[in-house]
mmCIF file of C-alpha atoms in Angstrom:
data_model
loop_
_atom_site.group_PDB
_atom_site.id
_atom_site.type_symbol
_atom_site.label_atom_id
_atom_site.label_comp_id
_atom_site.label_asym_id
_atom_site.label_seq_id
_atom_site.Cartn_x
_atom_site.Cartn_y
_atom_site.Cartn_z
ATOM 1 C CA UNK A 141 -65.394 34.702 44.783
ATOM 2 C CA UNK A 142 -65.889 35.689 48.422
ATOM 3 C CA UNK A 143 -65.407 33.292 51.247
ATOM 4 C CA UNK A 144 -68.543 31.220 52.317
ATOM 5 C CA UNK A 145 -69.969 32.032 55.539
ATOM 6 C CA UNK A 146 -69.558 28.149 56.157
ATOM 7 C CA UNK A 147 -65.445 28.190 55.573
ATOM 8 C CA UNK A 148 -65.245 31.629 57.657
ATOM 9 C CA UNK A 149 -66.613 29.363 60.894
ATOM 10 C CA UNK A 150 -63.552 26.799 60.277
ATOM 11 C CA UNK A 151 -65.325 24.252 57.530
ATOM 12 C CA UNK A 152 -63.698 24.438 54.219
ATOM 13 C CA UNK A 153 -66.109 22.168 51.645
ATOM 14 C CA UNK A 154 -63.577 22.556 48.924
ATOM 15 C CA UNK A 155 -61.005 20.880 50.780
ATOM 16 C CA UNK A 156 -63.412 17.894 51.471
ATOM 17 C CA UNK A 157 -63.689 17.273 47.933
ATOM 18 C CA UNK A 158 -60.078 17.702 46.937
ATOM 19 C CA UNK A 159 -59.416 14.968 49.561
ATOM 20 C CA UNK A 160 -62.407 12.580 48.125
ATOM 21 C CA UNK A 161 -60.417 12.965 44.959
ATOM 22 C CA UNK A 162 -57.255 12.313 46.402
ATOM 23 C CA UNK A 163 -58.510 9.044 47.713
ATOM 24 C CA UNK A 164 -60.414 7.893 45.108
ATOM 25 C CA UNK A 165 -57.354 5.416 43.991
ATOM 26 C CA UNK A 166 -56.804 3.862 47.007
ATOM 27 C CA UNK A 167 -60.127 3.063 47.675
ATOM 28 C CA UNK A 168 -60.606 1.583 44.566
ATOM 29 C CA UNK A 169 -57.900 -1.319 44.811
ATOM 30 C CA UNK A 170 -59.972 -2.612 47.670
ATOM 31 C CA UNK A 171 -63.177 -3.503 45.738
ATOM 32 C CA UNK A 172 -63.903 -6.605 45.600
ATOM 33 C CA UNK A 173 -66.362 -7.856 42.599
ATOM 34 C CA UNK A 174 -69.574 -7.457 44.914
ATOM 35 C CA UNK A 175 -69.527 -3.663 44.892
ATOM 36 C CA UNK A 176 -71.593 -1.526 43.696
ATOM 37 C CA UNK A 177 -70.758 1.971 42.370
ATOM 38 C CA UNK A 178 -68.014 4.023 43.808
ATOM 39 C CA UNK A 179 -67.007 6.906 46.174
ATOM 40 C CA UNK A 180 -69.145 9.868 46.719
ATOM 41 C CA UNK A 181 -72.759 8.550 47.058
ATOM 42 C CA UNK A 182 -74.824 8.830 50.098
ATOM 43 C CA UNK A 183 -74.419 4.640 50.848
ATOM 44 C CA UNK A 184 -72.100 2.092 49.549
ATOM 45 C CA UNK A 185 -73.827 -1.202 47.699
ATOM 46 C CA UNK A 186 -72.368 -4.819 48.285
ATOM 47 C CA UNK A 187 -74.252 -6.890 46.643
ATOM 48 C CA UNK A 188 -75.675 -9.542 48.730
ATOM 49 C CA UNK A 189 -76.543 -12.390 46.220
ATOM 50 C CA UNK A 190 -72.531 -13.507 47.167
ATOM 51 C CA UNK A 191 -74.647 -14.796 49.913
ATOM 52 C CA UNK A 192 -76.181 -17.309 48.250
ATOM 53 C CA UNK A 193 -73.474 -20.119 48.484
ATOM 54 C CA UNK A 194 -74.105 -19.956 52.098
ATOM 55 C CA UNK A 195 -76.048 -23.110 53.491
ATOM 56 C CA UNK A 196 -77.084 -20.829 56.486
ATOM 57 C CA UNK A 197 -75.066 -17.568 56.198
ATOM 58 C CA UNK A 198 -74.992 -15.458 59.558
ATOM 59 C CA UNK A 199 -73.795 -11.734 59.452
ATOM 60 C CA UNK A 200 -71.035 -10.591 61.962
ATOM 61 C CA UNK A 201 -69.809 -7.303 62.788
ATOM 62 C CA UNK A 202 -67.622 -5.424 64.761
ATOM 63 C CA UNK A 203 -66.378 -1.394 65.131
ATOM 64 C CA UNK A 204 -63.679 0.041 66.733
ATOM 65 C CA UNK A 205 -60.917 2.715 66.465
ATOM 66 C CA UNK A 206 -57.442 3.290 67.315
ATOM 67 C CA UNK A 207 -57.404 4.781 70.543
ATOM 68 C CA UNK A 208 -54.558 6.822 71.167
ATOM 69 C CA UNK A 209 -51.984 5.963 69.076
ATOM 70 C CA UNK A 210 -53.379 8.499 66.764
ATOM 71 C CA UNK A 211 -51.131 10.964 68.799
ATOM 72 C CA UNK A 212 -48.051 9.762 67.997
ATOM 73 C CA UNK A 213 -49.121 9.344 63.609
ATOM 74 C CA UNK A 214 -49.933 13.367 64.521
ATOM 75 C CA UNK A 215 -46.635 14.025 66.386
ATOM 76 C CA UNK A 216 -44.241 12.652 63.623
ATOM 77 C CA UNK A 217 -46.332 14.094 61.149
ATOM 78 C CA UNK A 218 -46.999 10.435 59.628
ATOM 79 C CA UNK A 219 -50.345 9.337 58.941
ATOM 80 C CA UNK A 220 -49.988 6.198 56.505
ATOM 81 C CA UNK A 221 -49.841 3.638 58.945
ATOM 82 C CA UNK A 222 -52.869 4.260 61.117
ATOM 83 C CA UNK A 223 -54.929 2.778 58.770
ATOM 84 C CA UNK A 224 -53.378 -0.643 59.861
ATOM 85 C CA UNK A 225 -54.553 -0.356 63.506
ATOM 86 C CA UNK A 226 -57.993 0.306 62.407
ATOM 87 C CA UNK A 227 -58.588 -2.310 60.163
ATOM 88 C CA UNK A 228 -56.537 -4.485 62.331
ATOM 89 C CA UNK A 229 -59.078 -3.761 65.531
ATOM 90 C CA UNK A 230 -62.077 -4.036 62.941
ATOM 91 C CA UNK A 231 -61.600 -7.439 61.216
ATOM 92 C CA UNK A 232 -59.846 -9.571 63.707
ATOM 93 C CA UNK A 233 -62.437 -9.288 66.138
ATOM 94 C CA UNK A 234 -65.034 -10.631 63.553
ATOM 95 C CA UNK A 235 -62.099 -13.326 62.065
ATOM 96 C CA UNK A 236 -62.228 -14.989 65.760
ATOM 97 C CA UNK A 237 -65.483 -15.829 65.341
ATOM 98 C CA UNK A 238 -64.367 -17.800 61.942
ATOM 99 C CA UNK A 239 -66.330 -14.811 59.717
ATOM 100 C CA UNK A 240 -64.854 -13.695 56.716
ATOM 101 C CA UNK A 241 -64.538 -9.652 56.602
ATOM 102 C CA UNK A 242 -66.384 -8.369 53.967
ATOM 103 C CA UNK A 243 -66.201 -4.650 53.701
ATOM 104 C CA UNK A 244 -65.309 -1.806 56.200
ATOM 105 C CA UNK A 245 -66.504 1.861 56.665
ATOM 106 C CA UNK A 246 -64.556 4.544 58.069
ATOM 107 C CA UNK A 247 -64.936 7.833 59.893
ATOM 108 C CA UNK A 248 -62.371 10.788 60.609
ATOM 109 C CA UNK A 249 -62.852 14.002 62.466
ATOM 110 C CA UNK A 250 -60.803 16.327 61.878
ATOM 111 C CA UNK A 251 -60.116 20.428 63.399
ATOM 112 C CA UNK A 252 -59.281 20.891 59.913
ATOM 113 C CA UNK A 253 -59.329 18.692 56.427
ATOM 114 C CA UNK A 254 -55.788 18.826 54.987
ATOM 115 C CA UNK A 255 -56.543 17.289 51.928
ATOM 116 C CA UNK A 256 -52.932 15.371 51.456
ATOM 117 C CA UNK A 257 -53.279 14.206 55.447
ATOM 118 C CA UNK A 258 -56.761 12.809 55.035
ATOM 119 C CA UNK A 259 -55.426 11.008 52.093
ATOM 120 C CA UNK A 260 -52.239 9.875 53.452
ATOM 121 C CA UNK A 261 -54.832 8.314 56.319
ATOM 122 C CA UNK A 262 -57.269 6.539 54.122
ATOM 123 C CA UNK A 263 -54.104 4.971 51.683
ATOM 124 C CA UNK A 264 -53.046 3.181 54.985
ATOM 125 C CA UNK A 265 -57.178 2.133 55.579
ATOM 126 C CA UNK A 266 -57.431 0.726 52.427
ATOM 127 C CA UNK A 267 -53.665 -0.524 51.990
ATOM 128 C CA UNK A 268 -54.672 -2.546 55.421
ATOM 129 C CA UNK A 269 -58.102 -3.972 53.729
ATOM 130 C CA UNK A 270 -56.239 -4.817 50.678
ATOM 131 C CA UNK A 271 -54.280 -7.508 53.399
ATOM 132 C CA UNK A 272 -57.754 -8.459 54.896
ATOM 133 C CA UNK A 273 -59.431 -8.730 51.506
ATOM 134 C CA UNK A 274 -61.927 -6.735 52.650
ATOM 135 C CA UNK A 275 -63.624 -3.839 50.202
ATOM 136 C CA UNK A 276 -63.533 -0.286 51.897
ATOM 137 C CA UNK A 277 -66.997 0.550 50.676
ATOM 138 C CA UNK A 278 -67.076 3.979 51.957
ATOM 139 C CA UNK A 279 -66.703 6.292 54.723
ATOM 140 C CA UNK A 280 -67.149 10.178 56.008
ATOM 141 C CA UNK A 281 -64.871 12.811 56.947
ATOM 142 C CA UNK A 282 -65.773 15.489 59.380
ATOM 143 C CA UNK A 283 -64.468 18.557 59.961
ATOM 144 C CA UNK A 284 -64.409 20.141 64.041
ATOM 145 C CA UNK A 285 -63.158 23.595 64.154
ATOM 146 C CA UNK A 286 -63.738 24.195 67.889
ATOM 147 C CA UNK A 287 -63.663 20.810 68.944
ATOM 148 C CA UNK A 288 -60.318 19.420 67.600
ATOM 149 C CA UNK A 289 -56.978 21.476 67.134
ATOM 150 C CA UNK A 290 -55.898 22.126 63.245
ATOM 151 C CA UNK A 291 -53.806 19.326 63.112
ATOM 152 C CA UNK A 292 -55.599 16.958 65.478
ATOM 153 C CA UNK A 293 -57.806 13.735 64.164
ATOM 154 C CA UNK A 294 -59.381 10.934 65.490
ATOM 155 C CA UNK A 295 -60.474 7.660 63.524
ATOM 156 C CA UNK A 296 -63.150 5.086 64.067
ATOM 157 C CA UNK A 297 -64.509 2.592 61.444
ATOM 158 C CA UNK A 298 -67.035 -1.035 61.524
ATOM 159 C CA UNK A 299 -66.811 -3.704 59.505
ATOM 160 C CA UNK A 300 -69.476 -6.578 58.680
ATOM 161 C CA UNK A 301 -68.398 -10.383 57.587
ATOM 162 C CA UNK A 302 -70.269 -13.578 57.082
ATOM 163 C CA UNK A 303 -69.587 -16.732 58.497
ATOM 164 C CA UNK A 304 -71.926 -20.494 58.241
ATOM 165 C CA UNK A 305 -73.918 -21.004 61.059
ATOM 166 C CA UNK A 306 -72.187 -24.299 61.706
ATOM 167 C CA UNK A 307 -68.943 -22.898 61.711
ATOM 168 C CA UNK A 308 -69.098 -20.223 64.402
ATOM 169 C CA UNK A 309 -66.096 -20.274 66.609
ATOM 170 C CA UNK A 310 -66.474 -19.822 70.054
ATOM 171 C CA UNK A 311 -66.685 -21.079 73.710
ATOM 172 C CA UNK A 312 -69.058 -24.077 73.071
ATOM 173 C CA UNK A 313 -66.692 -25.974 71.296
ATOM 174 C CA UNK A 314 -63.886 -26.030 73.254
ATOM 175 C CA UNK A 315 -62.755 -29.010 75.754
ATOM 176 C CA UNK A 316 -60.615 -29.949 78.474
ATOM 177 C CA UNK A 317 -57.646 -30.855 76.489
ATOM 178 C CA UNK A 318 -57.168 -28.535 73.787
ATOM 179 C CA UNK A 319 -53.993 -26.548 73.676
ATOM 180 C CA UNK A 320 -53.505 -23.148 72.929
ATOM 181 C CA UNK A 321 -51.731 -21.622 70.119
ATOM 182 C CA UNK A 322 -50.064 -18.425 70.341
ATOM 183 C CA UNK A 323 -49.473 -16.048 66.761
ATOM 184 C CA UNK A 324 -47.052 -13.578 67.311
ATOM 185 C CA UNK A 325 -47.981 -10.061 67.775
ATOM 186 C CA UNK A 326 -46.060 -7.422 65.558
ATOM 187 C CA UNK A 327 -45.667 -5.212 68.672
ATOM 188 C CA UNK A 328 -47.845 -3.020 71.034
ATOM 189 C CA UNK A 329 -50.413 -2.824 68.127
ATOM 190 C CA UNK A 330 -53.095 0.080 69.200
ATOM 191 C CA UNK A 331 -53.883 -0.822 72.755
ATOM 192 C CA UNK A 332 -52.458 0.109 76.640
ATOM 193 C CA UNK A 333 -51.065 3.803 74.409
ATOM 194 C CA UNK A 334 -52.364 5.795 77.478
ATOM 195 C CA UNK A 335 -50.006 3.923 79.597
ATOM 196 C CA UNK A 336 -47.127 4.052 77.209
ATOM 197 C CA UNK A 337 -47.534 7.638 76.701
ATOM 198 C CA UNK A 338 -47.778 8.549 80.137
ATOM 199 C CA UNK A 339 -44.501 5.474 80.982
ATOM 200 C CA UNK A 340 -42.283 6.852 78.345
ATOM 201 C CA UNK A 341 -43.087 10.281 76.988
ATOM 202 C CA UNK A 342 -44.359 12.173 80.053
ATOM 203 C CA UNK A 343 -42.872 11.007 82.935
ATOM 204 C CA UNK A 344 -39.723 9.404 81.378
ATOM 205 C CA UNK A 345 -39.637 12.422 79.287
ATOM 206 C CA UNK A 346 -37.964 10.650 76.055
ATOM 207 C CA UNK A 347 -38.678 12.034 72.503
ATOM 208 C CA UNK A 348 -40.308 10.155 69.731
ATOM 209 C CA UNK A 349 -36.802 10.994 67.997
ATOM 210 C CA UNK A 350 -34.821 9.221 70.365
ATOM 211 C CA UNK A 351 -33.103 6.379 68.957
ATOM 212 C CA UNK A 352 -33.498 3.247 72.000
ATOM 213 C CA UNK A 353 -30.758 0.520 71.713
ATOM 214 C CA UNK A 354 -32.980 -2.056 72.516
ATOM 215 C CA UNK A 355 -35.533 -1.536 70.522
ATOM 216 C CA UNK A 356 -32.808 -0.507 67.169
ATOM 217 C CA UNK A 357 -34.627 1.912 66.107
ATOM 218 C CA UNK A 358 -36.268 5.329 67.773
ATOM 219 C CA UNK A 359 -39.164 5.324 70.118
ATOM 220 C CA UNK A 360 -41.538 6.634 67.279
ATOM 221 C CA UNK A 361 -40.726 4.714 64.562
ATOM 222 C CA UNK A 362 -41.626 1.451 67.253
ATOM 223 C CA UNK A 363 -44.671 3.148 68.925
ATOM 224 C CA UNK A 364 -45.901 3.620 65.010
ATOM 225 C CA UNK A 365 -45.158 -0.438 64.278
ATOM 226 C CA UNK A 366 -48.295 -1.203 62.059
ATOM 227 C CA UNK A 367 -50.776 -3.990 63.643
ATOM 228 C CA UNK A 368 -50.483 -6.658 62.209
ATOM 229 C CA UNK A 369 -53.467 -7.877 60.252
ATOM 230 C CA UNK A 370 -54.503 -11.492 60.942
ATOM 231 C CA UNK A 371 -57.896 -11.795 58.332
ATOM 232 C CA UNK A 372 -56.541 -14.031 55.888
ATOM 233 C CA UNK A 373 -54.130 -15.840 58.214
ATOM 234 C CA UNK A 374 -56.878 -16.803 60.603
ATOM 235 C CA UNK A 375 -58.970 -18.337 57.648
ATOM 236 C CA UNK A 376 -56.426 -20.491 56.155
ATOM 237 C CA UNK A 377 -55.548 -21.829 59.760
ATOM 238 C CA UNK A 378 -59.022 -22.431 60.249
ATOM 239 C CA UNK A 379 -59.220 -24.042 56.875
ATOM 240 C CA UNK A 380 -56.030 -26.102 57.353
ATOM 241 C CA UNK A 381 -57.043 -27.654 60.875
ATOM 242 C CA UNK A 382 -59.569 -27.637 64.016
ATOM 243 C CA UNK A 383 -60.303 -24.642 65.885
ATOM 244 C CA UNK A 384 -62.598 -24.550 68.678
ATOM 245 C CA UNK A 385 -62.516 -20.637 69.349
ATOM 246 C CA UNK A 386 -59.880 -18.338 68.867
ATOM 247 C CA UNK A 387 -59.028 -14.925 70.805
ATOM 248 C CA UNK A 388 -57.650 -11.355 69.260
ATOM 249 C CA UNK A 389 -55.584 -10.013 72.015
ATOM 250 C CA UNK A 390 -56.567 -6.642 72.643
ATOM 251 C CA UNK A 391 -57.118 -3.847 75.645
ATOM 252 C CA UNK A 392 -57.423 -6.122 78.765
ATOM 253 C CA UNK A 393 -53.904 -8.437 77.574
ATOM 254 C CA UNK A 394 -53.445 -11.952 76.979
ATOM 255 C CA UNK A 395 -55.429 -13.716 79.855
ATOM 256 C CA UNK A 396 -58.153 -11.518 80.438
ATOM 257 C CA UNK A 397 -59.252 -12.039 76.065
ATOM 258 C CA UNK A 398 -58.944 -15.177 75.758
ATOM 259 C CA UNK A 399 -61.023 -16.240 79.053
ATOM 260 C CA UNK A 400 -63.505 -14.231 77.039
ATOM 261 C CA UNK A 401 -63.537 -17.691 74.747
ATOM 262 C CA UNK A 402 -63.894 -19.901 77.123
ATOM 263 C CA UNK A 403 -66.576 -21.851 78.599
ATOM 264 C CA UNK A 404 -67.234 -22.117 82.195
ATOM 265 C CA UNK A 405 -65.719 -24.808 83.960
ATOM 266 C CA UNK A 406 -62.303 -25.263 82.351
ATOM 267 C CA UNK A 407 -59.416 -23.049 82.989
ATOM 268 C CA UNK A 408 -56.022 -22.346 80.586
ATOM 269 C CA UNK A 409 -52.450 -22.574 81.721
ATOM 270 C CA UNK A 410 -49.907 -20.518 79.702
ATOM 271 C CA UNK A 411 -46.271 -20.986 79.735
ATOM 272 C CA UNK A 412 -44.344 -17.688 79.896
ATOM 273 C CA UNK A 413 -41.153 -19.603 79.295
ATOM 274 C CA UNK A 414 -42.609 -20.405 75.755
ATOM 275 C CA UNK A 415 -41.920 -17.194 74.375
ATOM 276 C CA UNK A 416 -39.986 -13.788 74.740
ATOM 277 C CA UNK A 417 -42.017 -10.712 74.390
ATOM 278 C CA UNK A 418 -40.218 -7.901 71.924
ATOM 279 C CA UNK A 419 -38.453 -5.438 73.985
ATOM 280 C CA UNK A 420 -40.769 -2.663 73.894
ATOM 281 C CA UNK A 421 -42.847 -4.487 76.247
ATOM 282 C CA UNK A 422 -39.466 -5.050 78.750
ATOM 283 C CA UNK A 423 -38.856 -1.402 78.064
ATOM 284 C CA UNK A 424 -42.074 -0.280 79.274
ATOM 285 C CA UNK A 425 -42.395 -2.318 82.196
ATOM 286 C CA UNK A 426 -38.635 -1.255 82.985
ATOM 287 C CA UNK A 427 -39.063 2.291 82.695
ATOM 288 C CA UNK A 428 -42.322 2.828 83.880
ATOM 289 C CA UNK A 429 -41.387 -0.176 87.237
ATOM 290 C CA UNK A 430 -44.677 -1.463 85.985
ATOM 291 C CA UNK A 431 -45.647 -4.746 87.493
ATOM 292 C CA UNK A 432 -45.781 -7.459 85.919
ATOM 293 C CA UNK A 433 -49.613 -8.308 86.495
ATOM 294 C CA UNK A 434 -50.048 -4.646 85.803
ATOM 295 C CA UNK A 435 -48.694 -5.040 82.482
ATOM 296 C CA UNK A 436 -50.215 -8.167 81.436
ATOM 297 C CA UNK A 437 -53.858 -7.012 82.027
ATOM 298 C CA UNK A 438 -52.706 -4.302 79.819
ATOM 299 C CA UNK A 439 -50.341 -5.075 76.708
ATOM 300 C CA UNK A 440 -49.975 -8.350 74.393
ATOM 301 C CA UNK A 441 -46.904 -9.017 75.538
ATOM 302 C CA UNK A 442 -46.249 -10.391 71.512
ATOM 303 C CA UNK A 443 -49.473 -12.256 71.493
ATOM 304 C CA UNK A 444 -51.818 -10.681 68.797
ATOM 305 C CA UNK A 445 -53.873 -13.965 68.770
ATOM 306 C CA UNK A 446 -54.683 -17.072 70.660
ATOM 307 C CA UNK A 447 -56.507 -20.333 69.105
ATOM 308 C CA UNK A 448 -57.914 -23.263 71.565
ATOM 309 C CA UNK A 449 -57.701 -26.144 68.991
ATOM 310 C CA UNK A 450 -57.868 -29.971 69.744
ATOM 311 C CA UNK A 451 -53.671 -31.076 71.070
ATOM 312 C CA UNK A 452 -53.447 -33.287 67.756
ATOM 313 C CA UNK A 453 -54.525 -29.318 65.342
ATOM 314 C CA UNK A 454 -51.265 -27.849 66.835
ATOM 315 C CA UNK A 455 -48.469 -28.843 64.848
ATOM 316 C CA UNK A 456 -50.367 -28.068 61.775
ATOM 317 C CA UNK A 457 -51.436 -24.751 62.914
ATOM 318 C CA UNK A 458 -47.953 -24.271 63.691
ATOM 319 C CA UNK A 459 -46.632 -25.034 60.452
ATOM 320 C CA UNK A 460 -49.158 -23.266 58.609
ATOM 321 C CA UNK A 461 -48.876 -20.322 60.226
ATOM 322 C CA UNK A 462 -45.183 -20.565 59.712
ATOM 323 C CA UNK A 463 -45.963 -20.996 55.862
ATOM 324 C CA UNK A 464 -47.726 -17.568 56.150
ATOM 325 C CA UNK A 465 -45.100 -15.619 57.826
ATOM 326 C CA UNK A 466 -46.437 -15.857 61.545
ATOM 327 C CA UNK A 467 -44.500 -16.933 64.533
ATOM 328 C CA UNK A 468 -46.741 -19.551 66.098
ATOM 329 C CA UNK A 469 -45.727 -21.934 69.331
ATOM 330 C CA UNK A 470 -48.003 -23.527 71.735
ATOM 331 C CA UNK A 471 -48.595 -21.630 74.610
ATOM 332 C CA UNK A 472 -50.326 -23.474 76.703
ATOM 333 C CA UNK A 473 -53.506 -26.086 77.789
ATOM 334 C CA UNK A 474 -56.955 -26.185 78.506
ATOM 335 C CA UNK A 475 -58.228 -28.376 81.378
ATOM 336 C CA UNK A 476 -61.297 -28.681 83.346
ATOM 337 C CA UNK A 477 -61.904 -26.622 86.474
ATOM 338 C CA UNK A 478 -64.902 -25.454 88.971
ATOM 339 C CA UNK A 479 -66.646 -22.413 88.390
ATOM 340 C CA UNK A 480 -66.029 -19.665 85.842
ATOM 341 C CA UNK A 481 -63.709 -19.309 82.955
ATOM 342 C CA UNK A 482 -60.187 -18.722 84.071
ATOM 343 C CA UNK A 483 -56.592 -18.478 82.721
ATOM 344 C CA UNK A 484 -53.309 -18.570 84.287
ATOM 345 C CA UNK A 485 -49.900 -18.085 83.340
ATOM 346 C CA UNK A 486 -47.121 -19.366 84.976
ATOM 347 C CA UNK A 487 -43.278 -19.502 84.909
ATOM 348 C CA UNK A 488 -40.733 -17.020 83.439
ATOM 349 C CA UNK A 489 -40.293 -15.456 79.842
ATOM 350 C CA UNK A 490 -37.276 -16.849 78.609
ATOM 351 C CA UNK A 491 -34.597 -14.092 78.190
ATOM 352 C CA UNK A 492 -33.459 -12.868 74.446
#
């Protein structure tokens, strides 16, 4: 059979079904009993009766994608883990709003399919809504000859979740007096990669196979430390105890997100002596003689999340978080101030 005119301009069709098939399992594990169908149709079905225990259900949603961490999965030739930071960026931003995620769709371009890569990708996406308990309800991959290099992707995905009316999360609720309660990041997570890249790769010039003492392990294997997925975590905390609003620490760093939650007229004060960042963030700043404001506005610094809860929620929070496998502390307080939104951290991180 001769070669369609379509494959001899880069787009191979063939291998875009062999990877449907290839993902077909994974995909499946995520359904939840609301779905409709399976993979391959033109739309995925969730069937919205679930709704119907809602007093006064309210749709949320959110999309996102990795960023540039995606170079470093194609550099080690390891593509499982991706998934993580995708669904991670997708369904805590609609968590913090005290929604829960109910399904995700995802889209990869691609130079060229490579059936086992594109399936090694989506494995991680749905391994990652698995944790969220979110159904991956379908998706799209696209092929770029031209565009992207052979072995060169890029990932983006949106996600939609429900939440009561009356229980929206956000800067309304919160008052002078509520503290702040910090969950533990599981490392850089998929933002400020441009300025890791450029710290420790091009001008330190240090290999992803270099093994770093600090960090006891090598550079890739921490730059391709999975973000951590907070869905389920975020809704038994907010089941367990009061939250006024809650903040996913993303692009921007700790104070500049969570002054996004925060009504005008009070101001936070965080305690860097409360916690030690992991070392990749010392290593960075080190390397790179990044300043520390610099640095702050652009990395977690070990904070994936932030809740503003009432002083007497925090202990609880605390403990149930700790239950759950989180680090959780109190990082700071909330107080009332003149003009705008505002957050301040003061003091030193305590040393390792």
């Amino acid at each position: 059979m001769s070669e369609s005119a379509y494959a001899r301009a880069g787009v191979d069709i063939e291998a875009g079904d062999r990877a449907v098939e290839l993902m077909k399992a994974h995909v499946r594990r995520t359904h939840r009993p609301e779905v409709l169908g399976g993979l391959g149709g033109f739309a995925g079905f969730f069937d919205a009766s679930a709704l119907r225990g809602y007093d006064h259900p309210v749709l949320a949603t959110s999309t996102d994608g990795v960023g540039t961490k995606v170079a470093i999965a194609q550099a080690l030739d390891k593509h499982d883990t991706v998934g993580f930071d995708l669904i991670g960026m997708l369904v805590d931003d609609l968590v913090v709003v005290g929604a829960e995620p109910l399904f995700v769709t995802d889209y990869i371009a691609c130079g060229k399919v490579v059936p086992e890569r594109i399936a090694a990708i989506v494995s991680g996406i749905a391994a990652a809504c698995e944790v969220a308990g979110a159904a991956l309800l379908g998706g799209e991959t696209a092929e770029h000859p031209g565009l992207l290099d052979a072995d060169e992707y890029d990932m983006a995905g949106a996600t939609t979740g429900v939440v009561e009316f009356d229980r929206i999360l956000g800067p309304e609720r919160v008052r002078p007096g509520d503290v702040v309660v910090a969950l533990a990041s599981s490392g850089l997570h998929s933002n400020g990669y441009s300025l890791v890249r450029h710290v420790l790769l091009t001008k330190a010039g240090w290999s992803l196979e270099r093994h770093v003492d600090e960090l006891g392990k090598t550079l890739g294997e921490e730059l391709l430390t999975p973000t951590r997925v907070y869905a389920r975590d975020i809704l038994a905390l907010i089941d367990a105890a009061e939250v006024h609003a809650i903040s996913h620490i993303t692009g921007g760093g700790l104070a500049n997100n969570l002054a996004r939650v925060l009504p005008d007229k009070v101001a936070a004060t965080l305690d860097r002596s409360s916690w030690t960042p992991p070392p990749v963030f010392g290593l960075v700043q080190q390397v790179g003689a990044v300043s520390q404001p610099d640095i702050e506005a652009t990395l977690n610094m070990g904070v994936g999340m932030a809740l503003v809860a009432p002083a007497d929620a925090a202990d609880t929070l605390v403990r149930v978080a700790g239950e759950r496998g989180l680090d959780a502390w109190v990082l700071g307080e909330v107080a009332a101030a003149d003009g705008p939104a505002g957050v301040r951290l003061v003091g030193e991180h305590a040393s390792a």
